[in-house]
Coordinates of C-alpha atoms and ligand atoms in Angstrom, one line a residue:
X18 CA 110.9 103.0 120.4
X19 CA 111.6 106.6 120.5
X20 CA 111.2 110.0 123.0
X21 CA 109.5 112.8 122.4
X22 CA 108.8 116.1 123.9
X23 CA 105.6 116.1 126.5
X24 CA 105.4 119.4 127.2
X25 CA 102.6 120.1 124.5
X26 CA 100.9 116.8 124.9
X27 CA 97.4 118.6 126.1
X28 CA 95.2 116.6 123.8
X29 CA 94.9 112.8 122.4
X30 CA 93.0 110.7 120.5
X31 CA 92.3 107.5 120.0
X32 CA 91.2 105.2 117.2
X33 CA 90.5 101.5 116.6
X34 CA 91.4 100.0 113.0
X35 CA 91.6 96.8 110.6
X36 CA 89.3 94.0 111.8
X37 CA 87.0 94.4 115.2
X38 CA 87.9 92.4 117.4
X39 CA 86.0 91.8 120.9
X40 CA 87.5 94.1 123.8
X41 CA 88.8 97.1 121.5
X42 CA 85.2 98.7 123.7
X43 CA 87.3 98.1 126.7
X44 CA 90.6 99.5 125.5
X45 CA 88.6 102.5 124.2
X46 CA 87.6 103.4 127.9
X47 CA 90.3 102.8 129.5
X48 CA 92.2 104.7 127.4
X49 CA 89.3 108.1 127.5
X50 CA 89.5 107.5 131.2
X51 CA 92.8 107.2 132.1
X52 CA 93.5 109.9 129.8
X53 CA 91.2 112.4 131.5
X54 CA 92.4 111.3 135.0
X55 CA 95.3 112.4 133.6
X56 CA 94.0 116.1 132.6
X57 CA 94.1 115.4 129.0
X58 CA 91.7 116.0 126.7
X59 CA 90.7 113.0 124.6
X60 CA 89.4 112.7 121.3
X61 CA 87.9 110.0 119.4
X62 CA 88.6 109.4 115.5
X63 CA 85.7 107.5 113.9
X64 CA 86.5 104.6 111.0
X65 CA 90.6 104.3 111.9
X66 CA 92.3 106.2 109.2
X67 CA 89.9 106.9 106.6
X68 CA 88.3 108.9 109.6
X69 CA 91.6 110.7 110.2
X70 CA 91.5 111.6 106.2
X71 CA 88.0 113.0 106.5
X72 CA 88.4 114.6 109.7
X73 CA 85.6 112.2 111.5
X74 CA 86.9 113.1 115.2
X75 CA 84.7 113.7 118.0
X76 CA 86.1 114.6 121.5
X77 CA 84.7 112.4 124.5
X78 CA 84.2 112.5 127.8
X79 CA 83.7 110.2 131.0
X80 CA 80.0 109.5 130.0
X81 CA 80.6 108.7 126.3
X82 CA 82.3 105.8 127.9
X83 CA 79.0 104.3 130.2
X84 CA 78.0 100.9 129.2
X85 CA 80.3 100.1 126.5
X86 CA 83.0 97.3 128.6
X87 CA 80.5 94.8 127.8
X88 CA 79.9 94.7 124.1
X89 CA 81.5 93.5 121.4
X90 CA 82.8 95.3 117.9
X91 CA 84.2 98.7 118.6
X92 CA 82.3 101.8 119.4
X93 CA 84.6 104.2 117.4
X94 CA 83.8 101.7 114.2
X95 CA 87.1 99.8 112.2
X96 CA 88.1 99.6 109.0
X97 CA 90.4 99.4 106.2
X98 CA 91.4 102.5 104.5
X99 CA 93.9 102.3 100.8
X100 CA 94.5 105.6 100.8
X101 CA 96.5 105.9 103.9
X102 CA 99.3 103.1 102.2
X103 CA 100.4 106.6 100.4
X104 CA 102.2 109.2 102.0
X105 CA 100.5 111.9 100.1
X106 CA 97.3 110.9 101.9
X107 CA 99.2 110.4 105.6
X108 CA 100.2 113.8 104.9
X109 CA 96.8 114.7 105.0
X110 CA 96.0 112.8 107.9
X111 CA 99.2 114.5 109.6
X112 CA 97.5 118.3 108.6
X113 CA 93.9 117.2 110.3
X114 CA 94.8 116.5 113.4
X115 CA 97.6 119.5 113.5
X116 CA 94.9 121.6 112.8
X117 CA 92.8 120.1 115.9
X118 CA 95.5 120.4 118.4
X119 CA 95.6 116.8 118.7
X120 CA 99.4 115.7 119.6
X121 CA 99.3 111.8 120.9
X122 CA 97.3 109.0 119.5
X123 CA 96.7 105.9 121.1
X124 CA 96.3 103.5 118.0
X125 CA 94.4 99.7 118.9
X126 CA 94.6 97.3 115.7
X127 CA 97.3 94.3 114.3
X128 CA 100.7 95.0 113.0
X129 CA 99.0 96.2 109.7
X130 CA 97.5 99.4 111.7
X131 CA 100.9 99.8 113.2
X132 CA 102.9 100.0 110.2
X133 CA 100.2 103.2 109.4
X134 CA 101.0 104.3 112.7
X135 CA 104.9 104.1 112.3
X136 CA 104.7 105.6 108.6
X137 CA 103.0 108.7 110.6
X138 CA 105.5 108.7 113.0
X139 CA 108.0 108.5 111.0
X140 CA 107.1 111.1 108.3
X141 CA 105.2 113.4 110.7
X142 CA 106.8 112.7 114.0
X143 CA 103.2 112.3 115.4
X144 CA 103.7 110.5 118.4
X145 CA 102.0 107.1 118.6
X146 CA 101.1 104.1 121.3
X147 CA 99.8 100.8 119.5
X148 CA 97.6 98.4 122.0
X149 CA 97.3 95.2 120.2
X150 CA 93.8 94.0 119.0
X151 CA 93.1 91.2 117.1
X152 CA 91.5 88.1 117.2
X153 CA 94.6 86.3 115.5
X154 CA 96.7 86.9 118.1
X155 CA 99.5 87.1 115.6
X156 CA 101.1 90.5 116.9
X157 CA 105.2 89.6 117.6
X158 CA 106.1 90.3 120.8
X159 CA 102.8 89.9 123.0
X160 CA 102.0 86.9 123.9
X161 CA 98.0 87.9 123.9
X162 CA 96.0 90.3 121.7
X163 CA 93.0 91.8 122.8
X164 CA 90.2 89.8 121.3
X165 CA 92.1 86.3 120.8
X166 CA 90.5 84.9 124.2
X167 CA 86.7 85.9 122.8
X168 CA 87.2 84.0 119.7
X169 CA 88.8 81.1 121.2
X170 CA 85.9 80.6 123.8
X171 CA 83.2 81.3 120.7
X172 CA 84.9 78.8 119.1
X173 CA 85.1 75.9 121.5
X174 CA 81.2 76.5 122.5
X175 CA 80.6 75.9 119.0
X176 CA 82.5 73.1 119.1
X177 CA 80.8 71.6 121.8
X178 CA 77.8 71.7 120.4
X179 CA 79.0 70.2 117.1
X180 CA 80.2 67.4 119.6
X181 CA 76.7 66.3 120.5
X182 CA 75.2 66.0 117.0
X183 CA 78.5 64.3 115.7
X184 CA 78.0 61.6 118.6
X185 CA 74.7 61.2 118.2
X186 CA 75.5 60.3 114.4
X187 CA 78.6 58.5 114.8
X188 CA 80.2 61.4 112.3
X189 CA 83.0 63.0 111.6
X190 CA 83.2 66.7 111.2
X191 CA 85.7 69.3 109.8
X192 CA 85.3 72.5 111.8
X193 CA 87.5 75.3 110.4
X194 CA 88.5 78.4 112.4
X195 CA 89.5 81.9 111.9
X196 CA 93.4 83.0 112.1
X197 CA 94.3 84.3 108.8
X198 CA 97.8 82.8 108.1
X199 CA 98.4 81.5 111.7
X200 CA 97.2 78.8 113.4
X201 CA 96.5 80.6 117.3
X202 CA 93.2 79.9 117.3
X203 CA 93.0 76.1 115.8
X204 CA 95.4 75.4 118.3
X205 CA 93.9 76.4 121.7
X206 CA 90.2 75.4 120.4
X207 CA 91.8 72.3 119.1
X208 CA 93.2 71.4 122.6
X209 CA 90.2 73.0 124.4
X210 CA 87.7 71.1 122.5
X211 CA 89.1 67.7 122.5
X212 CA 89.4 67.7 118.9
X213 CA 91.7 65.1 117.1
X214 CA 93.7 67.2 114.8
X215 CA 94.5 70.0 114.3
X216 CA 95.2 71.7 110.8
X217 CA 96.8 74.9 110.6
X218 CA 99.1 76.6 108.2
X219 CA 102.1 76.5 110.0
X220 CA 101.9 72.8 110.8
X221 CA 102.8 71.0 107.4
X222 CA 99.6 69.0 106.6
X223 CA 99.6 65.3 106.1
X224 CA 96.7 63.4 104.6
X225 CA 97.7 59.8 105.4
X226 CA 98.8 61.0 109.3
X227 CA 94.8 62.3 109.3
X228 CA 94.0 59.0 107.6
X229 CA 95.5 57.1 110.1
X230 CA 94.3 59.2 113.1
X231 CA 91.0 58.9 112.2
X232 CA 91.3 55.0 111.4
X233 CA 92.9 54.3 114.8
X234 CA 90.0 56.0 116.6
X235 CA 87.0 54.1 114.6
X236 CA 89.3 50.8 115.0
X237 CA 89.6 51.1 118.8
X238 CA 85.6 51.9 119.1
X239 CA 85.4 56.0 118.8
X240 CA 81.9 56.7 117.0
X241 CA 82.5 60.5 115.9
X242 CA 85.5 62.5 115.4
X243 CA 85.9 66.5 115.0
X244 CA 89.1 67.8 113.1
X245 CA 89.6 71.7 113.6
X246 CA 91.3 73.7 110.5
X247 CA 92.6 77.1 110.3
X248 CA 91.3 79.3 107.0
X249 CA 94.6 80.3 106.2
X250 CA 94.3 82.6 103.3
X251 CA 92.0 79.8 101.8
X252 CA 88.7 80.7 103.4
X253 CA 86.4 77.2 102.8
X254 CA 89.6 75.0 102.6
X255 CA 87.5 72.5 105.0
X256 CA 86.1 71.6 102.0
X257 CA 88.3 70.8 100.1
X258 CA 89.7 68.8 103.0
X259 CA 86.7 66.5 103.1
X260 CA 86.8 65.7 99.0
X261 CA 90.4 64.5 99.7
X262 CA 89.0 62.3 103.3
X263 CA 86.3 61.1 100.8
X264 CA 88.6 60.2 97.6
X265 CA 91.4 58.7 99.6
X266 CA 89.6 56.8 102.5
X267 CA 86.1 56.7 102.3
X268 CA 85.3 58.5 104.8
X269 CA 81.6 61.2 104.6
X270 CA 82.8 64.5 106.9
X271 CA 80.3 67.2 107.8
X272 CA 82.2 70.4 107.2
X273 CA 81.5 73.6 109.7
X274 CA 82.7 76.9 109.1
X275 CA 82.2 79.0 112.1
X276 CA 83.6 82.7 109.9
X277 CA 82.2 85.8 111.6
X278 CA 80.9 85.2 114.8
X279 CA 84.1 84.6 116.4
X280 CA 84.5 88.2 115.8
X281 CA 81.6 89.1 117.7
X282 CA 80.2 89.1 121.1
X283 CA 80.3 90.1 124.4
X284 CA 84.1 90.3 125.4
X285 CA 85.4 87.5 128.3
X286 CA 86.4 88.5 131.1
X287 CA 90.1 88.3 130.4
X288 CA 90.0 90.1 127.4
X289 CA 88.1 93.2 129.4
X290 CA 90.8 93.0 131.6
X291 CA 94.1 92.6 129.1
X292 CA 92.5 95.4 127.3
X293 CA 92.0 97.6 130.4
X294 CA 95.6 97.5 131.1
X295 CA 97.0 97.0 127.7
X296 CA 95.3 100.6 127.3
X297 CA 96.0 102.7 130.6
X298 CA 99.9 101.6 130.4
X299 CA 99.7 103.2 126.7
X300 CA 98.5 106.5 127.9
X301 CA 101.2 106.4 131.0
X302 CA 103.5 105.9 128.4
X303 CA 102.6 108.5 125.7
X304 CA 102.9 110.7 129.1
X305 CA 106.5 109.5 129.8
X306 CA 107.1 110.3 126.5
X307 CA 107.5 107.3 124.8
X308 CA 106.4 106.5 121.0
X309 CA 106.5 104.2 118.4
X310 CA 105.8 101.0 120.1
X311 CA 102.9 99.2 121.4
X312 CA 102.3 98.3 125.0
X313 CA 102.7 94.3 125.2
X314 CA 102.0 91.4 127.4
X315 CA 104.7 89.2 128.2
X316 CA 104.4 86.5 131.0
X317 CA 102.6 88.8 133.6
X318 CA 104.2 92.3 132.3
X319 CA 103.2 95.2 130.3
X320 CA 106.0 96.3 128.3
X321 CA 106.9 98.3 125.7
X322 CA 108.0 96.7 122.3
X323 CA 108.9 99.0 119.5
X324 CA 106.6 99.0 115.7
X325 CA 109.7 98.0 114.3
X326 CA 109.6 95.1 116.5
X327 CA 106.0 94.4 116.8
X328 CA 105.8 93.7 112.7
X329 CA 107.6 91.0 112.0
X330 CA 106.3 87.7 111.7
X331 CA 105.5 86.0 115.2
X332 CA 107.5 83.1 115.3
X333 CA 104.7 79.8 116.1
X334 CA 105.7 78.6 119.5
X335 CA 103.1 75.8 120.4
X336 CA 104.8 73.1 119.1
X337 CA 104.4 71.0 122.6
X338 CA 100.3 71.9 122.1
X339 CA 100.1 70.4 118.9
X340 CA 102.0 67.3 120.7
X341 CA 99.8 67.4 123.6
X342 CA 96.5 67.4 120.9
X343 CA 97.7 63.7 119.6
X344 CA 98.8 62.3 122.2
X345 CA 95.5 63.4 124.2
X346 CA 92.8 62.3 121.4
X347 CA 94.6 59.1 120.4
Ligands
ADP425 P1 95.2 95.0 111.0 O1 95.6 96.3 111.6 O2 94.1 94.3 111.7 O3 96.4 94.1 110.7 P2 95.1 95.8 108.1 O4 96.3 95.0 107.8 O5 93.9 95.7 107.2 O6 94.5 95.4 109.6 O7 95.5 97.3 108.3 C1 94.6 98.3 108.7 C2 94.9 99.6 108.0 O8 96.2 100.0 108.3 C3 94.9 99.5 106.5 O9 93.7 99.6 105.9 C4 95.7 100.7 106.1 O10 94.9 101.9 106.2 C5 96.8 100.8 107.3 N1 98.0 100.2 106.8 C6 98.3 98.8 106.7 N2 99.5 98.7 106.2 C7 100.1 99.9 106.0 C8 101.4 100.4 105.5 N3 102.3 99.5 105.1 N4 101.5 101.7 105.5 C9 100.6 102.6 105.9 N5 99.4 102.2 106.4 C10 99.1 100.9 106.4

């Protein structure tokens, strides 16, 4: 984390980047809001950084902000932009918003948006406040992201639903989950959803242990079964899950993969509200002139954890969930 001057700090902006994720409307508003209760003047920059490049940026005001805590995606529009992994181009970037007056930025994304946000810090001294947003939860250093609690709830309904055909066929069904390279999501909508393993890519994946599972339950009079797996960075592994359930056991496994709409939809009420004050403690801080980090939930705080901090690798701590998934679908 580092200080910076506030005395020139008359104007912000904000800007949402990388994947959507459901509450990023939320975090927007709160920040435009708490920003102008503030007396600053807030700008939104449209498309994350390739909007910064071509100088998308918009200034809002109270009203811009009506009706948007409810829906899903983000109102400012995400994205990926190649460009800004070159400093020539962040130099760019650096010279737009100079030239609109804009000194702060309030930056919501995952750790990829906030190593952008630390190379402009960095090189430009542009001071920066990450909120976290992503459905992955896989930020280090907050225990949510904004976004995680949206998917996990899409999930599980979908799950429940997959329940009823699968007892009503006496099946077994492999319902894979986003999460990129961490297993977050399989892991709460694996114990949410009563689901009898859980595959993800941090927790080393045994075929005869699924075998076995599965076995035990159809020996002891279960009629359907749902295993839950993570994409990893194999999109439609599920699949290839099910050939190796077939070839080695026997066994015929419906395969689900729920992709995109975890992404979208109307926020939960928890995410509305970690966004909401993920975002108005990210302004306060840019006004105590803090920089560099990203505003964090830990336990029941907000706190500040520096970008240097906030990209590492989150270590997996829900080893005891993964116990409490066996030992409450055996
Ligand atoms: P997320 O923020 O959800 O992790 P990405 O990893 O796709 O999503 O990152 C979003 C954007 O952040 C990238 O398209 C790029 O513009 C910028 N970015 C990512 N990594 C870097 C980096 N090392 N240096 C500068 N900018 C980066």
């Amino acid at each position: 984390m580092n200080k910076f001057d506030t005395n020139k700090l008359k104007k912000i902006a904000v800007f949402t980047s990388g994947g959507d994720a459901p509450g990023m409307n939320a975090a927007i508003r709160a920040t435009v809001r708490m920003a102008i209760y503030k007396n600053l003047e807030v700008f939104g920059i449209y498309q994350g950084y390739q909007g910064m490049l071509d100088n998308q940026i918009e200034p809002l005001n109270l009203g811009s902000m009506a009706n948007v805590i409810q829906r899903g995606g983000t109102v400012l529009k995400a994205g990926r932009c190649q460009n800004f992994l070159k400093p020539e181009f962040r130099k760019i970037a650096a010279q737009n918003l100079k030239v609109q007056g804009i000194d702060g930025l309030i930056c919501i994304g995952g750790d990829g948006s906030f190593r952008g946000a630390k190379a402009l810090w960095d090189e430009h001294q542009i001071p920066i406040v990450g909120v976290p947003g992503t459905i992955d939860n896989d930020i280090n250093g907050s225990e949510y992201t904004i976004g995680f609690d949206t998917a996990v709830n899409t999930a599980m309904e979908a799950i429940d639903k997959i329940r009823d055909t699968a007892a009503s066929h006496d099946r077994l069904f492999i319902v894979e989950v986003m999460g990129r390279n961490t297993g977050y999501i399989a892991i709460e909508v694996g114990l949410a959803g009563g689901a009898e393993e859980v595959i993800f890519p941090e927790n080393p994946f045994n075929l005869e242990k699924v075998i076995n599972k599965i076995q035990h339950g159809i020996d002891r009079g279960k009629k359907s079964s749902i295993l839950v797996t993570a994409e990893g960075d194999k999109p439609g592994y599920a699949y290839d899950l099910a050939e190796q359930l077939k070839q080695k056991a026997n066994f015929d496994a419906k395969v689900c993969i729920l992709g995109h709409v975890q992404r979208g939809g109307s926020p939960t009420a928890l995410d509305r509200m970690i966004a909401s004050r993920l975002a108005a403690q990210a302004v306060l801080s840019l006004l105590d002139g803090n920089c560099n980090h990203m505003i964090a939930l830990q336990g029941t705080s907000y706190v500040n954890v520096s970008f240097d901090e906030a990209i590492q690798k989150k270590p997996f701590t829900y080893k005891g969930l993964l116990d409490l998934v066996d030992i409450l679908s055996q």
